[in-house]
Amino acid sequence: ALELTAQRYGLKLNTDPGMWLSDDGKLGVSPDAAEDSKHPTYAAEAKCLDSKNHLQGVLNDWLARKKPDYNPIDSLKISTSDFTDQVIQYFVINPDLEVLYFGLYDDRVVLENVMHYVIEIKREHVKDYVDGQELYERDAIKTVERMIQTLKEVK
């Protein structure tokens, strides 16, 4: 799936980019692939879902693209899975990231035009969510740190 995305968009992908961490090391994301650079501007995520969910994801995005206010993150709620937070996390952690290629792949699908489908998510699509997600995560970390301090006092 990642190779197909790289071919389609003319990308050079490092398929072992390691874990991306925030400056303080408390927040992170593990990309499937990314530009081979110290400051990657693009990354790729590959989802190989069951056929029902794969096709639902393709339909969600295809129909959403027809709307004048299309935002690809609205296409990431697929059945019982919601990949929105995962996608936003890429942009929270990497301020240099400009685009995430979110690929759906299912080789059981007989229609080749939808066997591999990519939702292209640019920073402009998620900019209104990035700061809020980071604040939420940092608040959660502070809560856990306070709980740990309290638990250390238990005798």
Tab-separated table of C-alpha atoms in Angstrom:
chain	number	residue	atom	x	y	z
A	1	ALA	CA	0.000	0.000	0.000
A	2	LEU	CA	2.798	2.432	0.862
A	3	GLU	CA	4.621	1.630	-2.371
A	4	LEU	CA	1.459	2.369	-4.358
A	5	THR	CA	1.055	5.711	-2.588
A	6	ALA	CA	4.705	6.566	-3.286
A	7	GLN	CA	4.293	5.706	-6.967
A	8	ARG	CA	1.039	7.624	-7.376
A	9	TYR	CA	2.390	10.833	-5.826
A	10	GLY	CA	6.045	10.536	-6.862
A	11	LEU	CA	7.249	10.294	-3.262
A	12	LYS	CA	10.432	8.885	-1.799
A	13	LEU	CA	9.240	7.186	1.376
A	14	ASN	CA	11.280	5.922	4.278
A	15	THR	CA	9.218	2.976	5.532
A	16	ASP	CA	11.073	2.887	8.848
A	17	PRO	CA	10.964	6.508	10.048
A	18	GLY	CA	10.935	5.570	13.740
A	19	MET	CA	8.851	7.239	16.398
A	20	TRP	CA	8.268	10.985	16.132
A	21	LEU	CA	8.317	12.659	19.548
A	22	SER	CA	7.501	16.125	20.809
A	23	ASP	CA	10.412	18.244	22.063
A	24	ASP	CA	9.813	17.074	25.629
A	25	GLY	CA	9.350	13.430	24.587
A	26	LYS	CA	5.912	13.142	26.157
A	27	LEU	CA	3.836	13.095	22.976
A	28	GLY	CA	4.433	11.014	19.905
A	29	VAL	CA	3.215	9.349	16.757
A	30	SER	CA	4.547	6.378	14.838
A	31	PRO	CA	4.273	7.028	11.102
A	32	ASP	CA	4.061	4.124	8.680
A	33	ALA	CA	6.312	6.037	6.277
A	34	ALA	CA	7.652	9.539	5.763
A	35	GLU	CA	9.942	11.681	3.695
A	36	ASP	CA	13.531	10.686	4.448
A	37	SER	CA	14.513	13.951	6.100
A	38	LYS	CA	15.278	15.410	9.528
A	39	HIS	CA	12.214	17.622	9.026
A	40	PRO	CA	9.756	15.576	6.929
A	41	THR	CA	7.149	17.609	5.074
A	42	TYR	CA	5.090	14.570	4.061
A	43	ALA	CA	4.167	11.229	5.556
A	44	ALA	CA	2.003	8.258	4.648
A	45	GLU	CA	-0.341	6.092	6.674
A	46	ALA	CA	-1.671	2.798	5.303
A	47	LYS	CA	-4.886	1.184	6.494
A	48	CYS	CA	-5.756	-2.310	5.319
A	49	LEU	CA	-9.299	-2.666	6.603
A	50	ASP	CA	-11.850	-5.363	5.955
A	51	SER	CA	-13.623	-4.930	2.616
A	52	LYS	CA	-16.822	-3.484	4.087
A	53	ASN	CA	-14.965	-0.756	5.960
A	54	HIS	CA	-12.533	-0.145	3.110
A	55	LEU	CA	-15.387	0.510	0.692
A	56	GLN	CA	-17.235	2.600	3.284
A	57	GLY	CA	-14.122	4.770	3.703
A	58	VAL	CA	-13.815	5.233	-0.059
A	59	LEU	CA	-17.498	6.137	-0.354
A	60	ASN	CA	-17.324	8.511	2.627
A	61	ASP	CA	-14.522	10.477	1.030
A	62	TRP	CA	-15.772	10.318	-2.559
A	63	LEU	CA	-19.194	11.678	-1.567
A	64	ALA	CA	-17.674	14.276	0.783
A	65	ARG	CA	-15.460	15.589	-2.045
A	66	LYS	CA	-18.591	16.680	-3.875
A	67	LYS	CA	-19.465	19.139	-1.104
A	68	PRO	CA	-18.257	22.750	-1.356
A	69	ASP	CA	-16.973	22.693	2.243
A	70	TYR	CA	-15.029	19.433	1.817
A	71	ASN	CA	-12.529	18.675	4.551
A	72	PRO	CA	-10.863	15.262	4.281
A	73	ILE	CA	-10.783	14.733	8.028
A	74	ASP	CA	-14.567	14.431	7.872
A	75	SER	CA	-14.000	11.226	5.867
A	76	LEU	CA	-11.998	9.474	8.580
A	77	LYS	CA	-14.915	8.111	10.588
A	78	ILE	CA	-15.177	4.656	9.084
A	79	SER	CA	-17.710	2.334	10.707
A	80	THR	CA	-16.684	1.954	14.354
A	81	SER	CA	-13.205	3.403	13.761
A	82	ASP	CA	-12.370	7.075	13.810
A	83	PHE	CA	-8.899	7.906	12.548
A	84	THR	CA	-9.265	11.666	13.043
A	85	ASP	CA	-7.188	11.932	16.231
A	86	GLN	CA	-4.435	9.770	14.758
A	87	VAL	CA	-4.240	11.986	11.676
A	88	ILE	CA	-4.210	15.217	13.694
A	89	GLN	CA	-1.461	13.753	15.889
A	90	TYR	CA	0.929	13.700	12.926
A	91	PHE	CA	0.554	17.478	12.652
A	92	VAL	CA	0.731	18.021	16.442
A	93	ILE	CA	4.094	16.292	16.643
A	94	ASN	CA	5.677	17.491	13.413
A	95	PRO	CA	5.306	21.243	12.789
A	96	ASP	CA	7.061	20.818	9.416
A	97	LEU	CA	4.500	18.332	8.114
A	98	GLU	CA	2.550	19.771	5.196
A	99	VAL	CA	0.625	16.715	3.982
A	100	LEU	CA	-0.348	13.247	5.159
A	101	TYR	CA	-1.292	10.657	2.552
A	102	PHE	CA	-3.880	8.472	4.286
A	103	GLY	CA	-4.127	5.328	2.193
A	104	LEU	CA	-6.791	2.670	2.197
A	105	TYR	CA	-5.841	-0.639	0.599
A	106	ASP	CA	-7.747	-3.879	0.099
A	107	ASP	CA	-6.582	-6.301	-2.584
A	108	ARG	CA	-9.834	-8.273	-2.239
A	109	VAL	CA	-11.717	-5.439	-3.918
A	110	VAL	CA	-12.235	-6.308	-7.587
A	111	LEU	CA	-12.601	-2.691	-8.734
A	112	GLU	CA	-9.003	-1.640	-9.304
A	113	ASN	CA	-9.887	2.060	-9.168
A	114	VAL	CA	-10.823	1.723	-5.476
A	115	MET	CA	-8.496	-1.114	-4.397
A	116	HIS	CA	-6.002	1.569	-3.362
A	117	TYR	CA	-7.502	4.913	-2.389
A	118	VAL	CA	-5.708	7.876	-0.840
A	119	ILE	CA	-7.153	10.717	1.197
A	120	GLU	CA	-4.747	13.643	1.001
A	121	ILE	CA	-4.784	15.665	4.222
A	122	LYS	CA	-2.993	18.991	4.283
A	123	ARG	CA	-2.066	21.054	7.333
A	124	GLU	CA	-4.686	23.645	6.339
A	125	HIS	CA	-7.365	20.948	6.801
A	126	VAL	CA	-6.413	20.284	10.437
A	127	LYS	CA	-4.954	23.601	11.609
A	128	ASP	CA	-8.031	24.415	13.705
A	129	TYR	CA	-7.674	21.131	15.629
A	130	VAL	CA	-3.932	20.824	16.238
A	131	ASP	CA	-3.574	23.181	19.227
A	132	GLY	CA	-6.699	21.830	20.910
A	133	GLN	CA	-5.548	18.225	20.610
A	134	GLU	CA	-2.124	19.066	22.008
A	135	LEU	CA	-3.650	20.943	24.967
A	136	TYR	CA	-6.017	18.051	25.674
A	137	GLU	CA	-3.137	15.554	25.649
A	138	ARG	CA	-0.914	17.701	27.855
A	139	ASP	CA	-3.765	18.166	30.354
A	140	ALA	CA	-4.245	14.396	30.415
A	141	ILE	CA	-0.533	13.885	31.077
A	142	LYS	CA	-0.630	16.392	33.965
A	143	THR	CA	-3.615	14.563	35.459
A	144	VAL	CA	-1.811	11.225	35.264
A	145	GLU	CA	1.363	12.733	36.765
A	146	ARG	CA	-0.671	14.098	39.713
A	147	MET	CA	-2.329	10.703	40.184
A	148	ILE	CA	1.058	8.972	40.216
A	149	GLN	CA	2.371	11.451	42.814
A	150	THR	CA	-0.647	10.765	45.008
A	151	LEU	CA	-0.331	7.008	44.584
A	152	LYS	CA	3.332	7.175	45.650
A	153	GLU	CA	2.138	8.553	48.982
A	154	VAL	CA	-0.158	5.610	49.668
A	155	LYS	CA	1.113	3.522	52.567
